[in-house]
XYZ file of C-alpha atoms in Angstrom:
663
model
C 33.748 25.671 69.991
C 31.456 22.829 70.959
C 30.504 22.254 74.562
C 31.636 19.001 76.123
C 28.106 17.646 75.829
C 27.862 18.465 72.098
C 31.348 17.131 71.469
C 30.336 13.871 73.130
C 27.174 13.818 71.007
C 29.225 14.337 67.834
C 31.644 11.548 68.735
C 28.672 9.297 69.402
C 27.208 10.185 65.958
C 30.447 9.202 64.226
C 30.686 5.957 66.202
C 27.106 5.048 65.325
C 27.811 5.850 61.666
C 30.871 3.585 61.689
C 28.761 0.842 63.331
C 26.188 1.069 60.534
C 23.446 2.498 62.752
C 22.566 5.333 60.399
C 19.215 6.358 61.885
C 20.732 6.814 65.349
C 23.779 8.547 63.847
C 21.517 10.918 61.932
C 19.528 11.696 65.095
C 22.702 12.448 67.016
C 24.131 14.587 64.236
C 20.885 16.553 63.930
C 21.028 17.395 67.635
C 24.542 18.796 67.196
C 23.475 20.927 64.218
C 20.460 22.205 66.112
C 22.861 23.810 68.568
C 25.812 24.458 66.202
C 24.436 24.806 62.619
C 27.853 25.632 61.159
C 29.794 22.812 62.718
C 31.909 21.373 59.953
C 32.248 17.837 61.308
C 28.506 17.491 61.858
C 27.710 18.865 58.386
C 30.228 16.485 56.830
C 28.767 13.495 58.664
C 25.177 14.379 57.836
C 26.097 14.919 54.196
C 27.706 11.492 53.963
C 24.778 9.808 55.719
C 22.256 11.481 53.388
C 24.281 10.475 50.337
C 24.427 6.891 51.555
C 20.619 6.910 51.844
C 20.284 8.314 48.296
C 18.788 11.521 49.693
C 20.873 13.626 47.347
C 19.010 16.878 47.944
C 19.788 16.691 51.668
C 23.353 15.592 50.941
C 23.855 18.583 48.647
C 22.499 20.949 51.309
C 24.754 19.613 54.083
C 27.879 19.423 51.925
C 27.351 22.897 50.448
C 27.252 24.240 54.013
C 30.336 22.185 54.885
C 32.478 23.576 52.050
C 31.387 27.104 52.921
C 32.783 26.524 56.405
C 35.903 24.750 55.099
C 36.547 25.673 51.446
C 39.575 23.338 51.192
C 37.415 20.257 51.954
C 38.316 18.349 48.764
C 36.206 15.303 49.494
C 33.242 17.546 50.278
C 33.454 19.295 46.903
C 33.599 15.912 45.182
C 30.579 14.423 46.954
C 28.686 17.696 46.571
C 29.335 17.399 42.827
C 28.130 13.801 42.683
C 24.981 14.791 44.600
C 24.239 17.538 42.075
C 24.820 15.051 39.272
C 22.326 12.629 40.824
C 19.867 15.528 40.971
C 20.369 16.155 37.225
C 22.032 19.503 37.905
C 25.080 18.954 35.744
C 26.169 22.579 35.657
C 26.494 22.823 39.447
C 28.180 19.431 39.474
C 30.748 20.660 36.949
C 31.614 23.691 39.098
C 32.040 21.492 42.191
C 34.192 18.896 40.415
C 36.390 21.736 39.150
C 36.717 23.077 42.711
C 37.863 19.653 43.911
C 40.378 19.374 41.060
C 41.760 22.846 41.778
C 42.510 21.708 45.320
C 43.850 18.299 44.267
C 44.831 18.162 40.575
C 45.541 14.406 40.638
C 42.085 13.507 41.955
C 41.241 10.714 39.471
C 37.578 10.280 40.415
C 36.925 14.013 40.158
C 38.585 14.213 36.739
C 36.673 11.187 35.467
C 33.291 12.219 36.840
C 33.796 15.765 35.574
C 34.010 14.188 32.134
C 30.705 12.368 32.732
C 29.042 15.599 33.851
C 30.331 17.516 30.832
C 29.221 14.741 28.481
C 25.732 14.814 30.002
C 25.329 18.398 28.749
C 26.944 17.620 25.384
C 30.187 19.481 26.093
C 32.171 16.684 24.526
C 35.412 18.541 23.846
C 35.734 19.554 27.505
C 34.682 16.017 28.479
C 37.473 14.655 26.286
C 39.996 16.809 28.131
C 38.715 15.606 31.507
C 38.852 11.936 30.528
C 42.274 12.426 28.974
C 43.543 13.810 32.278
C 41.940 10.892 34.143
C 43.701 8.400 31.867
C 47.015 10.131 32.502
C 46.512 9.794 36.276
C 45.350 6.179 36.124
C 46.342 4.589 32.805
C 45.048 1.185 33.909
C 41.429 2.370 34.205
C 39.364 0.651 31.519
C 36.346 2.877 32.258
C 38.349 6.068 31.797
C 39.623 4.890 28.414
C 36.120 3.773 27.458
C 34.599 7.148 28.258
C 37.432 8.993 26.542
C 36.641 6.952 23.441
C 32.938 7.774 23.655
C 33.691 11.509 23.893
C 36.051 11.285 20.919
C 33.381 9.475 18.917
C 30.859 12.218 19.695
C 33.409 14.664 18.262
C 33.734 12.573 15.090
C 37.312 11.566 15.916
C 36.775 7.916 15.054
C 40.413 6.755 14.669
C 41.141 8.045 18.169
C 37.982 6.368 19.483
C 39.110 3.099 17.887
C 42.471 3.371 19.653
C 40.727 3.927 23.007
C 38.446 0.930 22.504
C 41.451 -1.258 21.755
C 43.146 0.038 24.896
C 40.082 -0.949 26.945
C 40.108 -4.428 25.427
C 43.796 -4.803 26.319
C 42.929 -3.997 29.929
C 39.630 -5.915 30.005
C 39.328 -8.371 27.101
C 35.714 -9.330 27.959
C 34.462 -5.704 28.037
C 31.281 -5.972 25.925
C 30.623 -2.227 25.670
C 34.142 -1.567 24.357
C 33.802 -4.422 21.869
C 30.539 -3.000 20.587
C 31.887 0.554 20.460
C 34.943 -0.630 18.541
C 32.821 -2.237 15.825
C 30.611 0.846 15.556
C 33.583 3.231 15.455
C 35.078 1.191 12.620
C 31.772 1.497 10.779
C 31.644 5.266 11.384
C 35.228 5.543 10.144
C 34.200 3.749 6.939
C 36.477 0.803 7.695
C 33.707 -1.472 6.516
C 35.551 -4.766 6.224
C 37.096 -4.306 9.664
C 33.683 -3.393 11.106
C 32.092 -6.514 9.623
C 34.847 -8.670 11.124
C 34.452 -6.981 14.518
C 30.682 -7.514 14.606
C 31.073 -11.154 13.611
C 33.724 -11.658 16.275
C 31.373 -10.191 18.883
C 28.614 -12.586 17.851
C 31.050 -15.511 17.971
C 31.941 -14.506 21.545
C 28.270 -14.439 22.499
C 28.255 -10.721 23.289
C 24.811 -9.099 23.425
C 25.298 -5.576 22.055
C 22.475 -3.210 21.094
C 22.006 -2.674 17.345
C 24.897 -4.973 16.437
C 22.886 -7.141 14.040
C 21.511 -4.126 12.173
C 24.891 -2.436 12.027
C 26.438 -5.615 10.636
C 23.943 -5.582 7.764
C 24.433 -1.827 7.325
C 28.212 -2.294 7.039
C 27.713 -5.032 4.450
C 25.461 -2.766 2.382
C 28.059 0.035 2.461
C 30.757 -2.443 1.438
C 28.773 -4.368 -1.173
C 29.748 -7.475 0.800
C 26.680 -9.585 0.169
C 27.839 -13.207 0.530
C 26.167 -13.695 3.915
C 23.741 -10.786 3.954
C 20.565 -12.792 3.296
C 21.130 -14.951 6.393
C 21.991 -11.901 8.492
C 18.801 -10.126 7.380
C 16.765 -13.223 8.265
C 18.343 -13.218 11.734
C 17.544 -9.514 12.022
C 13.856 -10.042 11.271
C 13.752 -12.823 13.868
C 15.400 -10.569 16.457
C 12.818 -7.828 15.819
C 9.987 -10.282 16.332
C 11.662 -11.324 19.580
C 11.727 -7.694 20.726
C 15.527 -7.369 20.787
C 17.390 -4.062 20.450
C 18.941 -5.251 17.215
C 18.632 -2.382 14.713
C 17.907 1.330 14.620
C 14.865 2.450 12.589
C 16.832 4.475 10.045
C 19.079 1.508 9.216
C 16.055 -0.776 9.003
C 14.470 1.498 6.386
C 17.140 0.336 3.934
C 16.423 -3.307 4.735
C 12.664 -3.714 5.077
C 9.901 -2.711 2.659
C 7.179 -3.468 5.207
C 5.504 -0.468 6.880
C 3.999 -2.830 9.472
C 7.421 -4.138 10.445
C 8.849 -0.613 10.479
C 6.108 0.455 12.897
C 6.729 -2.539 15.163
C 10.400 -1.628 15.358
C 9.673 2.079 15.905
C 7.353 1.308 18.823
C 10.011 -0.887 20.444
C 12.755 1.662 19.821
C 10.838 4.673 21.131
C 9.739 2.812 24.276
C 13.263 1.541 24.998
C 15.323 4.607 24.136
C 13.125 7.723 23.912
C 10.094 7.292 26.185
C 7.947 10.297 27.047
C 9.551 12.184 29.908
C 7.879 13.408 33.078
C 6.913 16.071 33.704
C 5.563 16.412 30.206
C 5.800 20.245 30.424
C 2.393 20.566 28.780
C 0.510 22.254 31.620
C 0.407 25.886 30.552
C 0.242 25.916 26.772
C -2.925 27.992 27.056
C -0.717 31.038 27.551
C 0.528 30.770 23.946
C -0.826 33.550 21.732
C -1.830 31.659 18.610
C -3.261 34.550 16.632
C -2.979 38.263 16.171
C 0.272 40.006 16.962
C 1.653 36.865 18.601
C 1.617 34.887 15.331
C 2.209 31.139 15.237
C 5.724 30.375 16.416
C 7.317 27.416 14.633
C 10.601 25.800 15.670
C 12.529 23.609 13.238
C 14.894 21.181 14.994
C 17.866 19.718 13.127
C 21.546 18.819 13.183
C 21.730 19.603 9.465
C 21.778 23.394 9.277
C 25.005 23.359 7.266
C 26.148 21.946 3.891
C 23.626 19.094 3.938
C 20.734 17.854 1.814
C 18.117 18.939 4.370
C 19.441 22.497 4.376
C 19.364 22.603 0.584
C 15.755 21.429 0.462
C 14.488 23.672 3.249
C 16.353 26.956 2.691
C 13.752 28.593 0.439
C 10.930 27.427 2.697
C 12.507 29.097 5.732
C 12.935 32.275 3.723
C 9.408 32.285 2.313
C 7.408 31.760 5.489
C 4.833 34.559 5.807
C 6.162 36.707 8.631
C 2.764 38.337 9.040
C 1.415 34.973 10.261
C 4.456 33.051 11.506
C 7.656 33.479 13.448
C 10.285 30.908 12.572
C 12.972 29.657 14.963
C 15.879 27.358 14.136
C 17.005 24.941 16.865
C 20.401 23.580 15.862
C 22.283 20.696 17.457
C 24.692 20.010 14.604
C 28.028 21.429 13.491
C 28.719 24.905 12.211
C 30.801 24.214 9.107
C 31.261 27.902 8.289
C 29.802 27.366 4.819
C 27.833 29.907 2.829
C 24.817 27.632 3.150
C 25.122 27.678 6.944
C 25.178 31.465 6.914
C 22.155 31.599 4.607
C 20.234 29.187 6.822
C 20.965 31.218 9.957
C 19.872 34.416 8.222
C 16.625 32.796 7.040
C 15.317 32.327 10.607
C 13.840 35.006 12.842
C 15.841 33.447 15.672
C 18.562 30.790 15.502
C 19.615 28.918 18.651
C 22.523 26.500 18.958
C 21.702 23.933 21.662
C 24.744 21.684 21.279
C 25.839 22.579 24.794
C 22.478 21.671 26.346
C 21.139 18.274 27.273
C 17.694 17.226 26.066
C 15.830 18.473 29.135
C 17.499 21.897 29.031
C 16.992 22.211 25.265
C 13.305 21.377 25.741
C 13.011 23.975 28.496
C 14.581 26.576 26.216
C 12.118 25.768 23.418
C 9.285 25.966 25.926
C 10.496 29.379 27.084
C 10.049 30.687 23.539
C 6.318 29.792 23.534
C 6.723 27.608 20.476
C 3.378 26.387 19.137
C 4.646 23.866 16.585
C 7.965 22.010 16.865
C 9.056 20.328 13.632
C 11.684 17.597 13.952
C 13.653 17.406 10.691
C 15.796 14.481 11.903
C 13.583 11.791 13.421
C 15.880 8.838 14.109
C 18.572 9.646 11.524
C 22.239 10.280 12.316
C 22.851 12.931 15.011
C 19.123 13.102 15.789
C 17.941 14.159 19.248
C 14.369 12.902 19.587
C 14.847 13.047 23.348
C 14.217 16.801 23.192
C 10.631 16.384 22.022
C 10.133 13.570 24.543
C 9.814 16.398 27.102
C 6.877 17.841 25.110
C 8.211 21.407 24.755
C 5.457 22.354 22.283
C 1.745 21.556 22.130
C 2.086 20.339 18.532
C 5.085 18.215 17.508
C 5.748 17.085 13.956
C 7.921 14.488 12.206
C 8.988 15.830 8.823
C 11.436 15.177 6.009
C 14.461 13.524 7.633
C 12.907 10.271 8.817
C 10.573 8.712 6.213
C 8.681 6.438 8.614
C 6.747 6.542 11.845
C 8.646 7.425 15.001
C 6.384 5.246 17.134
C 6.315 7.917 19.869
C 3.082 9.234 21.326
C 4.531 12.717 21.768
C 4.918 13.123 17.986
C 1.518 14.303 16.799
C 1.830 14.535 13.030
C 3.818 13.137 10.111
C 3.880 15.330 7.008
C 3.468 13.172 3.915
C 1.438 13.043 0.696
C -1.016 10.632 -0.896
C 1.802 8.771 -2.657
C 4.213 8.274 0.232
C 1.443 7.327 2.694
C -1.631 6.070 0.829
C -4.845 5.726 2.882
C -4.548 1.968 3.350
C -1.143 2.389 5.022
C -2.012 5.146 7.508
C -2.633 2.462 10.151
C 1.132 1.849 10.237
C 1.873 5.316 11.638
C 1.404 6.355 15.247
C 1.279 9.975 14.081
C -1.781 11.574 12.509
C -1.037 12.048 8.824
C -0.876 15.589 7.422
C -1.060 15.374 3.637
C 0.493 17.910 1.300
C -1.304 18.243 -2.045
C 1.575 17.824 -4.531
C 4.504 16.225 -2.731
C 5.707 16.114 0.855
C 9.256 17.033 -0.222
C 10.310 20.654 0.132
C 12.295 21.977 -2.789
C 13.379 25.137 -4.486
C 15.371 26.560 -7.346
C 18.433 27.392 -5.270
C 20.713 24.564 -6.523
C 23.703 25.989 -8.353
C 25.978 23.635 -10.352
C 29.610 24.453 -10.970
C 30.541 25.677 -14.436
C 33.947 24.143 -15.006
C 33.143 22.946 -18.519
C 34.290 19.384 -17.785
C 33.384 16.785 -20.387
C 32.379 13.160 -19.885
C 35.918 11.966 -20.330
C 37.022 14.055 -17.365
C 34.898 11.794 -15.169
C 36.148 8.560 -16.687
C 32.983 8.114 -18.771
C 33.141 6.801 -22.361
C 32.068 9.553 -24.706
C 29.763 7.293 -26.742
C 28.295 5.125 -23.967
C 24.808 5.248 -22.524
C 25.293 6.247 -18.891
C 22.998 4.812 -16.267
C 23.650 6.348 -12.873
C 22.576 5.886 -9.274
C 24.206 8.349 -6.928
C 22.388 7.116 -3.862
C 24.395 6.426 -0.749
C 25.858 2.917 -1.133
C 23.793 1.466 1.728
C 20.754 1.771 -0.583
C 22.313 -0.721 -3.027
C 21.473 -4.390 -2.527
C 21.724 -7.682 -4.434
C 18.167 -7.487 -5.768
C 18.363 -4.041 -7.384
C 21.961 -4.661 -8.517
C 20.819 -7.759 -10.419
C 18.355 -5.592 -12.363
C 21.084 -3.090 -13.167
C 23.371 -5.853 -14.416
C 20.538 -7.145 -16.610
C 20.330 -3.695 -18.207
C 24.077 -3.640 -18.879
C 23.850 -7.119 -20.388
C 21.054 -6.063 -22.746
C 22.748 -2.795 -23.701
C 26.424 -3.598 -24.461
C 27.442 0.037 -24.951
C 26.166 1.150 -21.560
C 27.905 1.792 -18.239
C 26.718 2.137 -14.648
C 27.921 5.176 -12.718
C 27.799 4.899 -8.928
C 28.942 6.691 -5.803
C 31.844 4.649 -4.512
C 34.230 3.794 -1.763
C 37.287 1.539 -2.164
C 35.738 -1.583 -0.612
C 32.458 -1.167 -2.464
C 34.263 -0.720 -5.769
C 36.229 -3.923 -5.292
C 33.197 -5.970 -4.288
C 30.776 -4.668 -6.898
C 33.283 -5.201 -9.686
C 33.558 -8.822 -8.515
C 29.753 -9.097 -8.426
C 29.552 -7.733 -11.973
C 32.216 -10.149 -13.200
C 30.266 -13.073 -11.697
C 27.352 -12.017 -13.891
C 29.499 -11.792 -17.018
C 29.725 -7.971 -17.009
C 33.172 -6.467 -17.575
C 34.228 -4.741 -14.372
C 35.298 -1.590 -16.212
C 31.656 -0.963 -17.097
C 31.121 0.028 -13.481
C 32.421 3.543 -12.967
C 32.677 5.005 -9.482
C 32.532 8.642 -8.516
C 34.110 10.167 -5.396
C 32.317 12.560 -3.097
C 32.731 16.177 -4.176
C 31.204 19.544 -3.331
C 27.507 20.103 -4.009
C 28.202 22.360 -6.976
C 30.671 19.903 -8.551
C 28.302 17.004 -7.885
C 25.448 18.746 -9.714
C 27.662 19.610 -12.686
C 28.859 16.012 -12.843
C 25.348 14.609 -12.559
C 24.263 16.314 -15.773
C 26.481 13.915 -17.772
C 24.257 10.931 -16.926
C 21.573 9.789 -19.369
C 19.203 8.094 -16.946
C 19.025 7.869 -13.150
C 18.058 4.456 -11.740
C 16.313 4.562 -8.383
C 16.880 2.043 -5.592
C 14.506 -0.129 -3.576
C 13.404 -0.488 -0.766
C 15.012 2.873 0.165
C 14.919 5.058 -2.890
C 16.474 8.368 -3.823
C 14.982 11.394 -2.077
C 17.040 14.580 -2.361
C 19.271 12.827 -4.901
C 16.294 12.170 -7.181
C 15.319 15.839 -7.066
C 18.940 16.756 -7.811
C 18.848 14.577 -10.916
C 15.572 16.066 -12.134
C 16.890 19.585 -11.538
C 19.901 18.727 -13.707
C 17.548 17.401 -16.419
C 18.354 13.727 -15.829
C 15.178 11.566 -15.920
C 14.623 9.243 -12.948
C 13.166 5.744 -13.284
C 11.620 4.537 -10.029
C 9.934 1.373 -8.790
C 7.247 1.935 -6.164
C 7.875 0.221 -2.851
C 5.455 -0.652 -0.081
C 6.811 1.711 2.580
C 7.479 5.459 2.651
C 11.249 5.253 1.871
C 10.514 3.446 -1.405
C 7.606 5.672 -2.485
C 9.327 9.067 -2.615
C 10.340 8.694 -6.266
C 6.674 8.235 -7.187
C 5.787 11.352 -5.198
C 8.295 13.687 -6.804
C 7.713 12.340 -10.320
C 3.999 13.097 -9.972
C 4.948 16.568 -8.698
C 6.903 17.218 -11.881
C 4.201 15.597 -14.033
C 6.260 12.629 -15.235
C 4.158 9.629 -14.106
C 5.348 7.664 -17.125
C 8.661 7.086 -15.276
C 6.987 5.183 -12.434
C 7.101 1.378 -12.419
C 5.191 -0.949 -10.109
C 7.424 -4.015 -10.419
C 11.115 -4.575 -11.022
C 10.345 -6.186 -14.386
C 8.453 -3.056 -15.425
C 11.267 -0.904 -14.027
C 13.840 -2.770 -16.126
C 11.741 -2.602 -19.309
C 11.023 1.095 -18.797
C 14.705 1.924 -18.414
C 15.579 -0.216 -21.424
C 12.927 1.448 -23.592
C 14.512 4.880 -23.109
C 18.080 3.587 -23.428
C 17.284 1.956 -26.779
C 15.381 4.911 -28.261
C 17.416 8.146 -28.365
C 14.487 10.093 -29.806
C 12.177 9.001 -27.022
C 14.780 9.927 -24.419
C 15.388 13.338 -26.031
C 11.645 14.082 -25.983
C 11.496 13.051 -22.333
C 14.355 15.333 -21.393
C 12.753 18.242 -23.209
C 9.519 17.607 -21.314
C 11.478 17.467 -18.066
C 13.196 20.757 -18.911
C 9.837 22.471 -19.397
C 8.234 20.975 -16.314
C 11.106 21.939 -14.032
C 10.019 25.546 -14.534
C 6.254 25.054 -14.323
C 5.365 21.949 -12.298
C 4.922 22.039 -8.505
C 8.099 20.149 -7.563
C 10.481 23.116 -7.527
C 7.867 25.796 -6.761
C 8.953 26.826 -3.269
C 6.360 29.597 -2.965
C 3.490 27.188 -3.677
C 4.952 24.573 -1.338
C 5.362 27.066 1.511
C 1.770 28.298 1.181
C 0.505 24.718 1.377
C 2.768 23.888 4.307
C 1.548 26.945 6.180
C -2.034 25.856 5.568
C -1.174 22.523 7.171
C 0.341 24.292 10.167
C -2.732 26.503 10.564
C -5.005 23.449 10.459
C -2.868 21.763 13.116
C -3.125 24.899 15.264
C -6.867 25.117 14.641
C -7.378 21.525 15.757
C -5.462 22.235 18.948
C -7.218 25.524 19.751
C -10.652 24.012 19.220
C -9.918 21.108 21.513
C -10.362 18.629 18.673
C -6.855 17.279 19.207
C -4.703 15.894 16.479
C -6.541 14.655 13.397
C -5.777 13.570 9.869
C -5.327 16.634 7.654
C -5.452 16.831 3.872
C -5.306 19.913 1.687
């Protein structure tokens, strides 16, 4: 019970607070707490004053004391939660929001902000539930619907995200974020024509939305909708020069063949979206035991430790690492699909950690706690990547490898693993990383691909039994008008040939129209659906010749073709994404399949298509080399990769810092 004097002081503090005299109110409230440290009303007032001054640590202290005194103080739990959220302590915030909701289940702000807190630590399914409850309480809240849609998108539930975006636009027709999210969700849901229309509508309305220009081009590539693509690409280049957030680096790799332009974009992108974080967490790396019993601890970071191309390429490497010299940790932030490949990947690591429920800072702290010496990012800026983890510098050596065939433009990425073909000496200036060169090829591989054995014949895939089958099973976004024109020229010169492509309904319609415009019967384009890895490999063997793309060529897909004894014709590009075919063909000792211009590429393909004996000899050579050449020799590759890692570690231990490495 407060004395009359303290009660008068408390009333004065509240009056001063209401009058906007916060310093005097704070002084009065402090005097009350000095005499009565557990007084609820004083703690409540001081908590609100501190929050209003953005002193969230003090606010959290006062409000935590207030709810201990009065546990049913709903508003206190809510503002305590928001204070914790401002202090980047999402887990405490979540507990406090839940306490407020337990006391008042229809507390809209608590439900909504709980969703934000859960989303900040990547707990998107729980976030979805919180936002869903918020929408039920206040169905006219555009922000609640927007955030529900974002959570659904993170869960891959794109039709539901689309519905939420449309609900937002009903409530707030000028909502630019919802308009942008709608277009992107349509793209993610493979509704390519609808996505193109949505992006164009946003431009017509003058909406400035990050990455919209690049995503518009990307949607057109997926759809084979090329009528306006040249003008859109020109606008994209202009936007990059102007420093706009117009395209993500991975999308741009399929558009530009300029390593200089790719670096310019990467620098802009890293600075805007993934800057180095403070503290850098690099203060006590000296405690890491680099040699002896401690071994070198390597962490591989990826979202693709499941039925995915990266997992296929890397599985044997993970298994073959020399455990006398290395400990190997998997850091996973992608789905667990329950596949056999997922189980094999998990078993191949000494430790496997799923960090989907952690934000970037917490995931970095976890990696740091494991005394990791070398962190290898297998995603870069590709889909579901989390470069923000390495922005916290959880390891003294950080490496960009395999997933992103370009510079990341981030100072905290020390090395890019490449080879002399993908990054020739004259192009190293276009990489912010130091280049670490593998001797044969940068691409990991093995002999673990297993095709199905159904016994299907060509006719089962819609292929003419007597036709020459050109194929290109690249993702459709790698197709473009320039390379398609070369393919149509081949079909024109070889009347009994067909072109076999990976398809989608919109692409099929548009490419058949493109072929017809060039005088090629539309039925000579044959489209294949997506199937399991084993069925895909079995199917692939029925092709006669694989035609690479440009400027973003086949990577894993080219190795798949070679493994199935299908020769690959490639044209060397200027940037890393268009030079991988050259790299892997050298690694299997088939340099005769490498062209340096599209005219040479066309003539090379035609020469094999017109000469069955020459093609048969080539395939026999390929069959022999698959067993003996370096490309599929996982043991040799792993030894060389480990030598690179040891050189990186040696540079760091000696104080030399990061340097170009070649073995």
